[in-house]
C-alpha positions in Angstrom: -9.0 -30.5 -12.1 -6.9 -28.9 -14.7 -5.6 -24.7 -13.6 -4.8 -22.4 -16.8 -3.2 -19.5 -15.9 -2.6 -16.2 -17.8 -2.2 -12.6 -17.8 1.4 -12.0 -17.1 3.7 -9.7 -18.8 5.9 -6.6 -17.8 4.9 -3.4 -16.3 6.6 -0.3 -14.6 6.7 0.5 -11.1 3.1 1.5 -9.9 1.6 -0.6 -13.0 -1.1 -2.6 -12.8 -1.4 -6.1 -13.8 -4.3 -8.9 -14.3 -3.6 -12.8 -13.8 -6.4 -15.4 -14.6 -6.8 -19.2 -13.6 -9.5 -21.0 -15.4 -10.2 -24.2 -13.6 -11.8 -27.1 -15.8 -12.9 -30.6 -15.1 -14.7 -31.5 -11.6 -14.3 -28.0 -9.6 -17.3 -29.0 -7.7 -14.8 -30.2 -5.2 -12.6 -27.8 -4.9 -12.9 -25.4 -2.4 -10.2 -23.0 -2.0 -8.0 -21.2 -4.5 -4.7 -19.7 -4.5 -2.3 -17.7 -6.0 1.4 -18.0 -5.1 4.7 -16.4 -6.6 8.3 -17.2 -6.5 11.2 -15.2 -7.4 14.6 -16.2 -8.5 16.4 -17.8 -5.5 13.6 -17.4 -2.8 10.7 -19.6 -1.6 7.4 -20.4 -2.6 5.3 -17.3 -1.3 1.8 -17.3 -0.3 -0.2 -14.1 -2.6 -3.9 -14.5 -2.1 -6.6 -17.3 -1.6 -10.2 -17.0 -2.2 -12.6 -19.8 -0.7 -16.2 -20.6 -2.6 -17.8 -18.8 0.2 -16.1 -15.7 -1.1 -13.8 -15.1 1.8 -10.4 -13.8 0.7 -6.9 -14.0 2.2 -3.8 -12.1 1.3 -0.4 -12.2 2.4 1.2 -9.0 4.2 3.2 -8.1 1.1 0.3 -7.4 -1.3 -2.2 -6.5 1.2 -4.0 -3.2 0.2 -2.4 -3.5 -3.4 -4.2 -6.7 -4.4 -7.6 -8.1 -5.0 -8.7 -11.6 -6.0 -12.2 -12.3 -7.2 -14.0 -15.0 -9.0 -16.5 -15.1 -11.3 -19.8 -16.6 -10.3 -19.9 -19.6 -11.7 -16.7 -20.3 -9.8 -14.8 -21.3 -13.2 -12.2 -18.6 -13.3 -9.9 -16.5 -10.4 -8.6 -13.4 -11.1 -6.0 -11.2 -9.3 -6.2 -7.6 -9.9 -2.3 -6.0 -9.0 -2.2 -2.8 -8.4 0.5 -0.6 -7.6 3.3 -2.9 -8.7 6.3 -2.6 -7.2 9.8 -4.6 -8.4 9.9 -6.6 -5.4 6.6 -8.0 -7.2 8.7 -9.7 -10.0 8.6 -13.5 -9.6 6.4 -16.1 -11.7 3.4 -16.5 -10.1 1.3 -19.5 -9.9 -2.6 -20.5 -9.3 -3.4 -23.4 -6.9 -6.1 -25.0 -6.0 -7.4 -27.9 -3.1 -10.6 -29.4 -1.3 -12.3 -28.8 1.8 -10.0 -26.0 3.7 -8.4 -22.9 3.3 -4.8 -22.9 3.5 -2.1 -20.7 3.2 0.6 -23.9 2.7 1.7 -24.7 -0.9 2.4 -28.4 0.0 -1.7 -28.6 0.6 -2.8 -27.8 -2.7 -2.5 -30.3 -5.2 -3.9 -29.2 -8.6 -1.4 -26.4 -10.2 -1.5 -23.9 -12.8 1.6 -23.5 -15.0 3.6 -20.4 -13.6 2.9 -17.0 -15.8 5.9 -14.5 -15.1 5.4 -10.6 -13.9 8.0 -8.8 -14.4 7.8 -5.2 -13.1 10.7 -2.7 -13.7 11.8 0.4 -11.8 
């Protein structure tokens, strides 16, 4: 399974932003995908995960701000980002594993390169 990610760039404060990950090769495994962000100096942070049943996770910090989706045939993730905030600014990264749902980085092994967000106050 091969993750493309895209979409990054830099916005103002209360910007909105639009990653993609376009998965390739045999997705028909894969069950659950993620996106995750780290900032300069901090750890690995759990964003948002989307199973193939369509349920959704999100961590407290984007919660109400963010949506991921897929498209139906399952090849590509997206995470809308609205109301961007600087706090927001890290390079984030799409994930993605078999069987379950998890919100633990060290249980996904197929990743996207990182696409930076940068959002400015």
């Amino acid at each position: 399974v091969q993750l493309q990610a895209s979409g990054g760039g830099l916005v103002q404060a209360g910007g909105s932003l639009r990653l993609s990950c376009a998965a390739s090769g045999n997705i028909f495994s894969i069950n659950a995908f993620n996106w995750y962000r780290q900032a300069p100096g901090k750890q690995r942070e759990f964003v948002a995960g989307i199973t193939t049943d369509g349920s959704t996770y999100y961590g407290d910090s984007v919660k109400g701000r963010f949506v991921i989706s897929r498209d139906n045939a399952g090849n590509t993730m997206t995470l809308q980002m609205n109301s961007l905030k600087p706090e927001d600014t890290a390079v984030y990264y799409c994930a993605a594993k078999e069987y379950t749902f998890s919100r633990w980085s060290r249980e996904y092994n197929y990743w996207g390169q990182g696409t930076q967000v940068t959002v400015s106050s």
